[in-house]
XYZ file of C-alpha atoms in Angstrom:
720
model
C -127.176 -71.034 49.672
C -125.697 -73.806 47.590
C -122.668 -71.756 46.845
C -122.282 -70.866 50.500
C -122.389 -74.478 51.370
C -119.734 -75.286 48.762
C -117.576 -72.499 50.160
C -117.888 -73.942 53.697
C -117.069 -77.443 52.427
C -113.921 -76.135 50.707
C -112.975 -74.079 53.751
C -113.351 -77.159 55.943
C -111.394 -79.311 53.574
C -108.600 -76.814 53.582
C -108.462 -76.623 57.359
C -108.351 -80.420 57.578
C -105.478 -80.507 55.084
C -103.724 -77.829 57.071
C -104.028 -79.788 60.311
C -102.845 -82.915 58.604
C -99.729 -81.116 57.378
C -99.031 -79.729 60.866
C -99.513 -83.141 62.395
C -97.352 -84.838 59.802
C -94.604 -82.250 60.326
C -94.713 -82.772 64.194
C -94.506 -86.511 63.623
C -91.606 -85.986 61.246
C -89.775 -83.699 63.746
C -90.340 -86.258 66.525
C -89.008 -89.084 64.436
C -85.868 -87.182 63.462
C -85.199 -86.306 67.044
C -85.582 -89.971 68.121
C -83.307 -91.146 65.311
C -80.631 -88.513 66.317
C -81.083 -89.424 69.946
C -80.454 -93.067 69.009
C -76.810 -92.119 68.542
C -76.497 -91.623 72.328
C -77.817 -95.118 73.313
C -75.678 -97.115 73.572
C -73.011 -95.975 71.140
C -72.771 -92.582 72.650
C -71.369 -91.548 76.044
C -73.088 -88.696 77.872
C -70.146 -88.151 80.286
C -68.897 -85.208 82.319
C -65.560 -84.517 84.034
C -65.352 -86.495 87.261
C -67.838 -89.195 86.304
C -66.923 -92.803 86.035
C -66.923 -94.381 82.592
C -69.598 -97.131 82.416
C -67.485 -99.180 79.911
C -64.299 -99.497 78.120
C -64.003 -97.201 75.115
C -61.585 -97.762 72.264
C -61.049 -95.617 69.190
C -62.827 -97.022 66.205
C -60.836 -94.871 63.743
C -57.600 -92.862 63.601
C -58.139 -89.278 64.472
C -56.264 -86.325 65.881
C -57.570 -84.503 69.008
C -56.585 -81.411 70.889
C -54.651 -81.919 74.081
C -56.487 -79.584 76.469
C -53.931 -79.549 79.319
C -50.903 -78.678 77.090
C -52.936 -76.262 74.956
C -54.027 -74.434 78.242
C -50.425 -74.244 79.437
C -49.313 -72.718 76.280
C -52.104 -70.196 76.383
C -51.267 -69.100 79.904
C -47.707 -68.561 78.905
C -48.736 -66.443 75.881
C -50.921 -64.321 78.045
C -48.197 -63.743 80.643
C -45.808 -62.460 77.873
C -48.195 -59.646 76.994
C -47.232 -56.197 78.411
C -49.955 -54.301 80.304
C -51.859 -51.718 78.408
C -51.747 -48.100 79.844
C -54.052 -45.334 78.656
C -53.068 -41.651 78.677
C -54.436 -39.461 81.403
C -55.339 -36.232 79.565
C -55.591 -33.924 82.777
C -52.465 -35.127 84.447
C -50.194 -32.170 83.356
C -52.792 -29.611 84.076
C -53.566 -30.993 87.546
C -49.751 -31.230 88.323
C -49.191 -27.606 87.294
C -52.107 -26.462 89.398
C -50.713 -28.221 92.399
C -47.334 -26.648 91.782
C -48.790 -23.093 91.545
C -50.785 -23.637 94.637
C -47.661 -24.627 96.557
C -45.843 -21.470 95.583
C -48.968 -19.417 96.119
C -49.093 -20.775 99.664
C -45.578 -19.349 100.282
C -46.153 -16.013 98.750
C -49.620 -15.253 100.182
C -49.796 -14.183 103.861
C -46.629 -15.938 104.481
C -46.278 -14.234 107.824
C -49.449 -15.868 109.049
C -48.234 -19.375 108.241
C -46.873 -21.412 111.015
C -43.849 -23.499 110.590
C -46.004 -26.619 110.866
C -48.260 -25.570 107.979
C -45.259 -24.924 105.743
C -43.721 -28.295 106.776
C -46.951 -29.974 105.706
C -47.040 -28.269 102.289
C -43.306 -28.873 101.683
C -42.444 -32.016 103.647
C -39.136 -32.537 101.892
C -37.873 -28.965 102.069
C -35.792 -27.642 104.968
C -36.799 -24.442 106.961
C -33.735 -22.667 105.733
C -34.672 -23.158 102.047
C -38.171 -21.911 102.761
C -36.841 -18.884 104.582
C -34.548 -18.225 101.582
C -37.445 -18.109 99.273
C -39.491 -15.852 101.455
C -36.660 -13.442 101.870
C -35.857 -13.382 98.163
C -37.105 -10.471 95.949
C -40.091 -10.754 93.565
C -38.004 -11.380 90.462
C -36.128 -14.325 92.020
C -39.371 -15.848 93.223
C -40.938 -15.585 89.741
C -37.786 -17.061 88.112
C -37.906 -19.975 90.532
C -41.537 -20.525 89.895
C -41.233 -20.501 86.090
C -38.147 -22.721 86.176
C -40.133 -25.297 88.271
C -43.096 -25.236 85.891
C -40.792 -25.730 82.864
C -39.074 -28.714 84.536
C -42.550 -30.246 85.335
C -43.750 -29.852 81.771
C -40.624 -31.272 80.281
C -40.708 -34.290 82.702
C -44.335 -35.070 82.063
C -43.803 -35.230 78.329
C -42.523 -38.785 78.940
C -44.870 -41.594 80.043
C -45.152 -41.891 83.809
C -47.099 -45.095 84.758
C -49.092 -45.329 88.032
C -46.767 -47.748 89.659
C -44.489 -46.816 92.623
C -41.209 -47.542 90.776
C -41.978 -45.394 87.762
C -43.175 -42.401 89.912
C -40.139 -42.682 92.155
C -37.847 -42.583 89.156
C -39.650 -39.478 87.818
C -39.165 -37.635 91.205
C -35.516 -38.563 91.207
C -35.002 -37.235 87.703
C -36.818 -34.055 88.581
C -34.477 -33.384 91.520
C -31.519 -33.974 89.220
C -32.959 -31.622 86.639
C -33.445 -28.964 89.420
C -29.814 -29.233 90.451
C -28.829 -28.574 86.832
C -31.275 -25.745 86.474
C -30.473 -23.732 89.699
C -27.208 -22.903 91.361
C -28.576 -21.972 94.766
C -28.768 -24.966 97.036
C -31.847 -23.582 98.719
C -33.523 -23.192 95.280
C -32.635 -26.755 94.292
C -34.065 -28.150 97.450
C -37.246 -25.996 97.295
C -37.913 -26.703 93.511
C -37.127 -30.428 93.942
C -39.540 -30.745 96.947
C -42.344 -28.821 95.148
C -41.946 -30.913 91.973
C -41.960 -34.183 93.940
C -45.303 -33.186 95.394
C -46.750 -32.022 92.153
C -45.678 -34.730 89.714
C -48.082 -37.543 88.990
C -48.715 -40.470 86.671
C -49.932 -39.517 83.122
C -50.487 -43.185 82.143
C -53.115 -45.273 83.897
C -53.432 -49.147 83.678
C -56.321 -50.184 81.240
C -57.455 -53.369 82.741
C -60.075 -54.079 80.043
C -57.610 -53.580 77.180
C -54.909 -55.569 78.969
C -57.337 -58.475 79.453
C -58.420 -58.228 75.711
C -54.803 -58.222 74.564
C -54.080 -61.373 76.651
C -57.231 -63.100 75.339
C -56.147 -62.363 71.766
C -52.720 -63.897 72.490
C -54.422 -66.921 73.987
C -56.733 -67.256 70.962
C -53.700 -67.151 68.613
C -52.277 -70.278 70.276
C -53.126 -73.276 68.167
C -54.325 -76.365 69.883
C -51.740 -79.008 70.439
C -52.730 -82.033 68.403
C -52.151 -85.564 69.494
C -52.662 -88.685 67.356
C -55.223 -91.259 68.458
C -54.865 -94.553 66.498
C -57.616 -96.998 65.755
C -57.942 -99.486 68.538
C -56.241 -97.219 71.167
C -57.948 -97.236 74.592
C -59.720 -93.925 75.247
C -61.002 -94.553 78.774
C -61.281 -97.674 80.908
C -64.420 -98.825 82.657
C -64.629 -97.238 86.119
C -61.957 -94.643 85.320
C -62.618 -91.005 86.332
C -63.217 -89.010 83.154
C -60.877 -85.991 82.649
C -60.794 -83.146 80.226
C -58.295 -85.187 78.331
C -60.657 -88.088 77.946
C -63.521 -85.766 76.808
C -61.236 -84.354 74.114
C -60.627 -87.797 72.710
C -64.302 -88.771 72.870
C -65.207 -85.460 71.203
C -62.840 -86.050 68.397
C -64.373 -89.450 67.789
C -67.879 -87.975 67.858
C -68.869 -90.005 70.875
C -69.855 -87.205 73.133
C -73.560 -86.341 73.685
C -74.836 -82.844 72.806
C -77.013 -83.059 75.817
C -74.098 -83.734 78.112
C -71.945 -81.071 76.640
C -74.461 -78.239 76.780
C -77.449 -79.286 78.724
C -80.813 -77.858 77.651
C -79.224 -75.212 75.391
C -77.818 -78.013 73.162
C -81.052 -79.884 73.235
C -82.926 -76.636 72.310
C -80.433 -76.141 69.434
C -80.989 -79.601 68.170
C -84.764 -79.249 68.213
C -84.455 -75.837 66.464
C -82.172 -77.367 63.763
C -84.625 -80.201 63.113
C -87.564 -77.820 62.932
C -85.748 -75.498 60.500
C -84.824 -78.487 58.367
C -88.482 -79.743 58.199
C -89.668 -76.213 57.511
C -87.074 -75.768 54.745
C -88.283 -78.964 53.166
C -91.921 -77.870 53.400
C -91.221 -74.543 51.881
C -89.211 -76.154 49.076
C -92.038 -78.571 48.376
C -94.639 -75.879 48.317
C -92.533 -73.650 46.059
C -90.892 -76.094 43.688
C -92.938 -79.303 43.971
C -96.565 -78.301 44.452
C -97.741 -81.747 43.348
C -95.898 -83.408 46.213
C -96.963 -80.681 48.647
C -100.645 -81.330 47.875
C -100.298 -85.075 48.072
C -100.212 -86.538 51.536
C -98.941 -89.838 50.211
C -95.967 -88.219 48.525
C -95.133 -86.229 51.713
C -95.260 -89.510 53.646
C -92.849 -91.006 51.088
C -90.489 -88.092 51.509
C -90.536 -88.381 55.323
C -90.089 -92.236 55.046
C -87.026 -91.968 52.776
C -85.333 -89.442 54.980
C -86.042 -91.239 58.263
C -84.951 -94.591 56.914
C -81.780 -93.027 55.538
C -80.857 -91.419 58.872
C -81.728 -94.513 60.730
C -79.535 -96.726 58.447
C -76.648 -94.263 58.786
C -76.906 -94.234 62.528
C -77.026 -98.001 62.614
C -73.559 -98.230 60.940
C -72.007 -94.956 62.145
C -69.509 -96.321 64.641
C -67.975 -99.011 62.344
C -68.380 -97.202 59.056
C -68.795 -93.403 59.517
C -68.379 -92.520 55.773
C -71.244 -94.895 54.904
C -73.229 -91.672 54.472
C -71.689 -91.439 51.076
C -73.696 -94.558 50.204
C -77.116 -93.953 51.842
C -77.505 -90.269 51.222
C -76.760 -90.228 47.538
C -79.094 -93.191 47.104
C -81.750 -91.274 49.008
C -81.219 -88.203 46.796
C -81.710 -90.319 43.645
C -84.899 -91.844 45.023
C -86.420 -88.437 45.863
C -85.225 -86.854 42.501
C -86.749 -89.734 40.502
C -89.900 -90.297 42.420
C -90.806 -86.781 43.547
C -88.779 -83.792 42.341
C -85.194 -82.793 41.668
C -85.753 -79.467 43.505
C -87.033 -81.341 46.519
C -84.180 -83.773 46.334
C -81.759 -80.841 46.537
C -83.417 -79.590 49.612
C -83.540 -83.033 51.186
C -79.840 -83.547 50.408
C -78.980 -80.406 52.304
C -81.140 -81.237 55.254
C -79.972 -84.828 55.395
C -76.253 -83.831 55.212
C -76.620 -81.393 58.073
C -78.493 -83.958 60.257
C -75.826 -86.584 59.472
C -73.088 -84.196 60.402
C -75.018 -83.455 63.633
C -75.285 -87.222 64.349
C -71.528 -87.504 63.835
C -70.819 -84.868 66.396
C -70.858 -81.809 64.113
C -68.264 -83.155 61.755
C -67.800 -80.966 58.726
C -65.364 -83.472 57.260
C -68.394 -85.777 57.010
C -71.049 -83.207 56.069
C -69.383 -81.544 53.165
C -68.233 -84.657 51.200
C -71.580 -86.189 51.817
C -73.359 -83.094 50.463
C -71.022 -83.052 47.444
C -71.789 -86.654 46.785
C -75.492 -85.941 46.960
C -75.082 -83.159 44.386
C -73.332 -85.408 41.957
C -76.119 -88.013 42.472
C -78.592 -85.321 41.714
C -76.908 -84.505 38.479
C -76.975 -88.187 37.536
C -80.665 -88.668 38.419
C -81.683 -88.873 34.764
C -78.982 -91.582 33.974
C -80.104 -94.568 36.152
C -82.227 -96.283 33.454
C -81.780 -98.247 31.203
C -78.975 -100.351 32.622
C -76.446 -99.047 30.117
C -76.906 -95.597 31.523
C -76.941 -96.858 35.028
C -73.342 -97.898 34.641
C -72.422 -94.408 33.608
C -74.169 -92.953 36.704
C -72.413 -95.450 38.926
C -69.055 -94.560 37.525
C -69.582 -90.879 37.849
C -70.756 -91.148 41.559
C -67.890 -93.580 42.357
C -65.208 -91.287 41.019
C -66.712 -88.269 42.710
C -66.926 -90.095 46.025
C -63.301 -91.161 45.749
C -61.972 -87.597 45.310
C -64.398 -86.117 47.869
C -63.316 -88.589 50.488
C -59.681 -88.111 49.752
C -60.014 -84.386 50.077
C -61.873 -84.723 53.351
C -59.050 -86.988 54.573
C -56.466 -84.337 53.666
C -58.372 -81.669 55.450
C -58.708 -83.920 58.536
C -54.969 -84.685 58.399
C -55.518 -88.412 58.682
C -52.916 -90.995 58.012
C -52.226 -91.979 54.409
C -53.330 -95.459 55.068
C -56.690 -94.468 56.497
C -57.184 -91.938 53.694
C -56.665 -94.667 51.079
C -59.012 -97.031 52.898
C -61.726 -94.408 53.221
C -61.441 -93.242 49.693
C -61.562 -96.836 48.395
C -64.779 -97.558 50.407
C -66.325 -94.323 49.307
C -65.602 -95.336 45.607
C -67.467 -98.589 46.272
C -70.352 -96.841 47.996
C -70.686 -94.517 44.942
C -70.826 -97.409 42.546
C -73.489 -99.244 44.499
C -75.699 -96.271 45.462
C -77.578 -96.097 42.118
C -78.266 -99.803 42.388
C -79.828 -99.308 45.775
C -81.809 -96.303 44.525
C -83.118 -98.201 41.527
C -84.311 -101.089 43.612
C -85.932 -98.749 46.074
C -87.680 -96.884 43.147
C -89.117 -100.072 41.691
C -90.277 -101.096 45.233
C -91.840 -97.707 46.175
C -93.430 -96.354 43.057
C -96.435 -98.664 42.907
C -97.541 -98.493 46.677
C -97.320 -94.701 46.452
C -98.822 -94.447 42.947
C -95.985 -92.593 41.535
C -95.030 -92.606 37.907
C -91.294 -92.108 37.727
C -89.352 -91.630 34.555
C -87.895 -95.027 35.140
C -91.381 -96.550 35.040
C -92.179 -94.370 31.934
C -89.086 -95.533 30.152
C -90.001 -99.168 30.939
C -93.544 -98.550 29.510
C -92.197 -96.957 26.355
C -90.378 -100.178 25.427
C -92.181 -101.609 22.328
C -91.729 -105.092 23.933
C -93.981 -104.089 26.738
C -96.900 -106.697 26.773
C -99.702 -104.189 26.094
C -97.792 -102.513 23.168
C -97.037 -105.896 21.728
C -100.727 -106.719 21.806
C -101.488 -103.372 20.153
C -98.969 -104.135 17.355
C -100.354 -107.661 16.782
C -104.129 -107.040 17.141
C -104.551 -103.356 16.147
C -101.519 -102.434 13.951
C -103.147 -99.409 12.414
C -103.968 -98.082 15.869
C -100.402 -98.691 17.044
C -98.821 -96.833 14.048
C -101.252 -94.052 14.420
C -100.540 -93.795 18.123
C -96.823 -93.658 17.349
C -97.442 -90.639 14.974
C -99.499 -88.938 17.701
C -96.663 -89.656 20.171
C -94.122 -87.965 17.906
C -96.397 -84.888 17.465
C -97.217 -84.607 21.125
C -93.646 -85.140 22.329
C -92.250 -82.338 20.173
C -95.126 -80.133 21.274
C -94.475 -80.854 24.960
C -90.869 -80.044 24.548
C -91.798 -76.640 23.050
C -93.574 -75.485 26.190
C -91.494 -77.381 28.839
C -94.075 -80.035 29.696
C -93.055 -83.646 30.597
C -92.283 -84.947 27.147
C -91.636 -88.501 28.264
C -94.962 -88.677 30.073
C -96.613 -87.262 26.918
C -94.972 -89.783 24.658
C -95.889 -92.809 26.862
C -99.384 -91.481 27.345
C -99.824 -90.971 23.603
C -98.617 -94.498 22.780
C -101.248 -96.018 25.165
C -104.074 -93.507 24.653
C -106.035 -95.740 22.281
C -105.483 -99.137 23.865
C -109.284 -99.425 24.369
C -109.563 -100.146 20.586
C -108.150 -103.623 21.325
C -111.635 -104.550 22.400
C -113.010 -104.206 18.780
C -110.053 -103.355 16.542
C -111.842 -104.166 13.290
C -114.393 -101.431 13.898
C -111.808 -98.667 13.514
C -110.691 -97.521 10.048
C -106.958 -97.529 10.542
C -107.079 -101.300 11.211
C -109.470 -102.406 8.514
C -107.094 -102.459 5.634
C -104.295 -104.181 7.635
C -106.743 -106.719 9.250
C -108.630 -107.279 5.926
C -112.019 -106.332 7.474
C -114.916 -104.429 5.834
C -116.480 -101.250 7.066
C -118.945 -102.544 9.616
C -120.341 -99.001 10.250
C -122.124 -99.207 6.928
C -124.569 -101.698 8.491
C -124.937 -99.878 11.820
C -127.059 -96.972 12.808
C -125.342 -93.756 13.695
C -126.182 -94.198 17.387
C -124.721 -97.756 17.496
C -121.628 -96.588 15.583
C -121.274 -93.756 18.082
C -121.634 -96.157 21.057
C -118.739 -98.290 19.611
C -116.504 -95.218 19.250
C -117.408 -93.780 22.620
C -116.727 -97.148 24.403
C -113.075 -97.211 23.460
C -112.253 -94.689 26.211
C -113.940 -96.707 28.933
C -112.430 -99.926 27.509
C -109.035 -98.324 27.483
C -109.268 -97.294 31.205
C -110.344 -100.861 32.172
C -107.503 -102.325 30.159
C -105.033 -99.958 31.744
C -106.076 -101.009 35.238
C -105.893 -104.594 34.361
C -102.320 -104.219 33.129
C -101.372 -102.066 36.133
C -100.584 -98.864 34.172
C -99.903 -95.820 36.362
C -102.812 -93.607 37.311
C -101.460 -90.755 35.377
C -101.620 -92.872 32.160
C -105.140 -93.992 33.077
C -106.074 -90.230 33.437
C -104.617 -89.545 30.014
C -106.620 -92.359 28.415
C -109.818 -91.193 30.213
C -109.232 -87.493 29.259
C -107.863 -87.729 25.670
C -111.291 -86.974 24.152
C -112.662 -85.014 27.048
C -116.344 -84.439 26.650
C -116.108 -83.732 22.841
C -118.844 -84.548 20.434
C -118.668 -87.395 17.902
C -119.829 -84.866 15.386
C -119.959 -87.119 12.285
C -122.449 -89.577 13.741
C -124.350 -86.786 15.490
C -124.932 -84.871 12.257
C -125.616 -88.068 10.421
C -128.282 -89.084 12.960
C -129.841 -85.547 12.605
C -129.944 -85.814 8.881
C -131.520 -89.229 8.882
C -133.948 -88.790 11.779
C -137.321 -87.345 10.790
C -138.719 -87.067 14.318
C -137.196 -85.167 17.210
C -133.576 -84.311 17.014
C -131.133 -86.696 18.776
C -129.869 -85.647 22.136
C -126.348 -84.212 21.821
C -125.335 -85.703 25.200
C -125.720 -89.191 23.768
C -122.979 -88.462 21.215
C -120.522 -86.925 23.618
C -117.536 -88.765 25.383
C -118.173 -89.367 29.132
C -114.601 -88.830 30.063
C -113.157 -85.821 31.942
C -111.772 -82.781 30.346
C -107.946 -82.715 30.454
C -106.640 -81.688 33.876
C -103.006 -81.355 32.994
C -100.878 -79.849 30.249
C -99.707 -83.265 29.206
C -103.220 -84.627 28.809
C -104.349 -81.593 26.796
C -101.353 -81.922 24.506
C -102.305 -85.538 23.656
C -105.960 -84.495 23.001
C -104.820 -81.807 20.582
C -102.143 -84.015 18.875
C -104.651 -86.837 18.420
C -107.189 -84.417 16.835
C -104.814 -82.700 14.482
C -103.159 -85.985 13.364
C -106.553 -87.513 12.536
C -107.722 -84.414 10.657
C -104.492 -84.046 8.718
C -104.991 -87.474 7.165
C -108.272 -86.217 5.550
C -106.567 -83.418 3.565
C -106.524 -84.418 -0.092
C -103.786 -82.060 -1.220
C -101.964 -80.806 1.853
C -99.847 -77.721 1.829
C -98.365 -75.344 4.461
C -101.338 -73.026 4.469
C -103.860 -75.804 4.832
C -101.832 -77.470 7.634
C -101.589 -74.148 9.527
C -105.332 -73.393 9.049
C -106.316 -76.912 10.114
C -104.187 -76.783 13.340
C -105.521 -73.320 14.118
C -109.158 -74.432 13.612
C -108.812 -77.548 15.778
C -107.120 -75.871 18.692
C -109.532 -73.022 18.601
C -112.522 -75.369 18.501
C -111.296 -77.283 21.496
C -110.724 -74.105 23.306
C -114.260 -72.815 22.407
C -115.799 -76.046 23.516
C -114.285 -75.684 27.032
C -112.117 -78.819 26.774
C -108.911 -76.914 27.739
C -110.216 -74.866 30.653
C -108.846 -77.306 33.319
C -105.518 -78.061 31.707
C -103.486 -75.036 32.956
C -102.375 -74.233 29.388
C -101.873 -70.508 28.775
C -102.414 -68.586 25.563
C -98.666 -68.504 25.107
C -98.607 -72.292 25.482
C -101.373 -72.658 22.885
C -99.528 -70.452 20.431
C -96.347 -72.503 20.767
C -98.312 -75.787 20.414
C -99.875 -74.587 17.245
C -96.436 -73.743 15.783
C -95.089 -77.107 16.860
C -97.998 -79.195 15.470
C -97.880 -77.273 12.218
C -94.055 -77.730 11.838
C -94.312 -81.553 12.679
C -97.302 -82.098 10.249
C -95.477 -80.302 7.517
C -92.410 -82.577 7.952
C -94.719 -85.577 7.911
C -96.896 -84.835 4.998
C -95.157 -82.228 2.781
C -91.922 -84.037 1.973
C -91.072 -85.123 -1.576
C -89.551 -88.258 -2.879
C -86.765 -88.593 -5.397
C -87.264 -90.550 -8.640
C -84.816 -93.414 -9.485
C -84.456 -93.543 -13.192
C -82.319 -96.638 -13.167
C -84.989 -98.361 -11.259
C -87.681 -97.312 -13.635
C -85.645 -98.459 -16.702
C -85.256 -101.863 -15.095
C -89.024 -102.229 -14.621
C -89.924 -100.690 -17.893
C -93.555 -100.553 -18.805
C -94.575 -102.917 -15.920
C -93.315 -100.377 -13.542
C -95.385 -97.642 -15.150
C -98.459 -99.794 -15.008
C -97.864 -100.639 -11.344
C -97.624 -97.026 -10.378
C -101.375 -96.704 -10.703
C -101.846 -99.156 -7.839
C -100.676 -96.822 -5.095
C -102.869 -94.030 -6.557
C -105.902 -96.286 -6.423
C -105.054 -97.439 -2.994
C -104.653 -93.855 -1.973
C -108.006 -93.070 -3.378
C -109.674 -95.906 -1.496
C -107.759 -94.735 1.657
C -109.003 -91.164 1.352
C -112.506 -92.604 0.751
C -112.228 -94.486 4.025
C -110.773 -91.532 5.970
C -113.879 -89.603 5.065
C -116.033 -92.475 6.247
C -117.618 -92.522 9.701
C -115.115 -94.742 11.487
C -112.335 -92.179 11.117
C -113.904 -90.353 14.029
C -112.878 -93.153 16.308
C -109.408 -91.683 16.708
């Protein structure tokens, strides 16, 4: 029953999260639509032909627009120049020959029963004498006349005969002339000419659809007639009736409303585009930025950055349309640094499309803006420290200059406006990283985000907490730096966040600042004695266990990011302080001590980075205890420690794979070998100068080393 209840709770939590995402997406869509609609009030004009303009409108920039009247006139002329399309009539010749044969058959069959009126109807253009001549002729003559008429018909209909009266009349005339050349008898000429005139027909019929298509193609090939519209020119006066010419100028300036131009279809298209944009961002977050997708606060930040960017762009659209090359690259940098570069790419695409839509569907604004965002994304890792910020600003400024210039050439603007826009874009690119950096510092704390900018700041040795560690617990500080080097190299080997690992490792033992003299690495430098010799194993264990809790409290007091606090809390997991536990068991004659009293109360590592620091801390501490280290010992030591942590269940929540563990072992072994197995050169000249005194003094490091090894085998070494 308990498991069933947990399942129901998990299911309910998942449903609640789903509904929150749906509600958040709906609010996001609504905000985007409102911000896009802002363009129409009052800066936009939702006008139609015939309406009166509510105010004077002047051009706020130099553009070229298509003259609709002149363009339409040229299209009509092009259409009129196109010849009609006629299609072939495949049965025309057969039908004509059949009619011709029926006419002759009418004369030859029961000719005595035919009245003069019937013959006149069949041969309206043939005289009675010519008909009588044919009827009185012998069979060979009749057959010769018939065959001659068929031949003339076939020859005539080889040429195109269109179904227009002029063409058909011309064909009949030519047939009569051909008959006069073919036959000598006047009666035969008249008879054959009349029969052919009745039989011939058009073999080409007008194809209205193909003709219309040809004319449409001709009209489509006509390029629009461009007219210049200078900045400051009057577009339409208040109270003036709007014409197609006015709308063309307003459209070129991006001042027409999508709703006015297309009604509900345009509105539906706008809603669909926004929905697709939000869906694309959601899919990108789920696929490439799961941490952001699972964090409502991060999603709110994403929506906030995008909405504020669009609002700021809309606010300055009319006076400064290419200001998108300032706001959108800054937005891309903010999202890339605070959330995810993959998500920043998706956001850049969506924002560029929405900005283009806000500017009336202008590709000359969308494409340069998108290109600027891509350059900003490439420079996302170069906005801190300040020396690198200058480089990022320079890159973005140069890219903006050329992108704006290219857009100006494509838009065919004047050279003066092109230079002005390119210069402004250069300035926007130089300032965008500064805006992004300020926003990053402003947003990362309220949304509990640890950006690389913040991590680089925390890695500075002059950071107050690290300065305290150097001054009050120098041994702990130097030990932490070694752990940081080991962990950073290991993180790089498996593709984890190496900067986060380094900063976390440097801070992981700050809890030792509470009682620095009770930890062995500080005793020699601070000149203190081993206090654990006077304490019971349980009290010694309490001191060591407390440094995790003390570290978390100190991290909160100094405002360290939550992810660093988690690393401090998890860097020992729930491991056992085995030295004091076994010491207590050996000294206690009564019941065995409870193992739970000697285990850390922290959480097991929940991320790869936290687990790497746990392992690096363990192998670094253990490597110091090796009396005569060599490659085999180092490799065996690392293998044993990693396997022990794995068997103890400390790594089960860390998402580390077996492949990751194998690569971590190799990295730790390689780093430890470089740290402990190097040799030093002897300097004979130096030894000659020192002579015997130098030989005597060489015993001091050996004695010191022996005392150090003795201390590393003492109880307080387990504090690390």
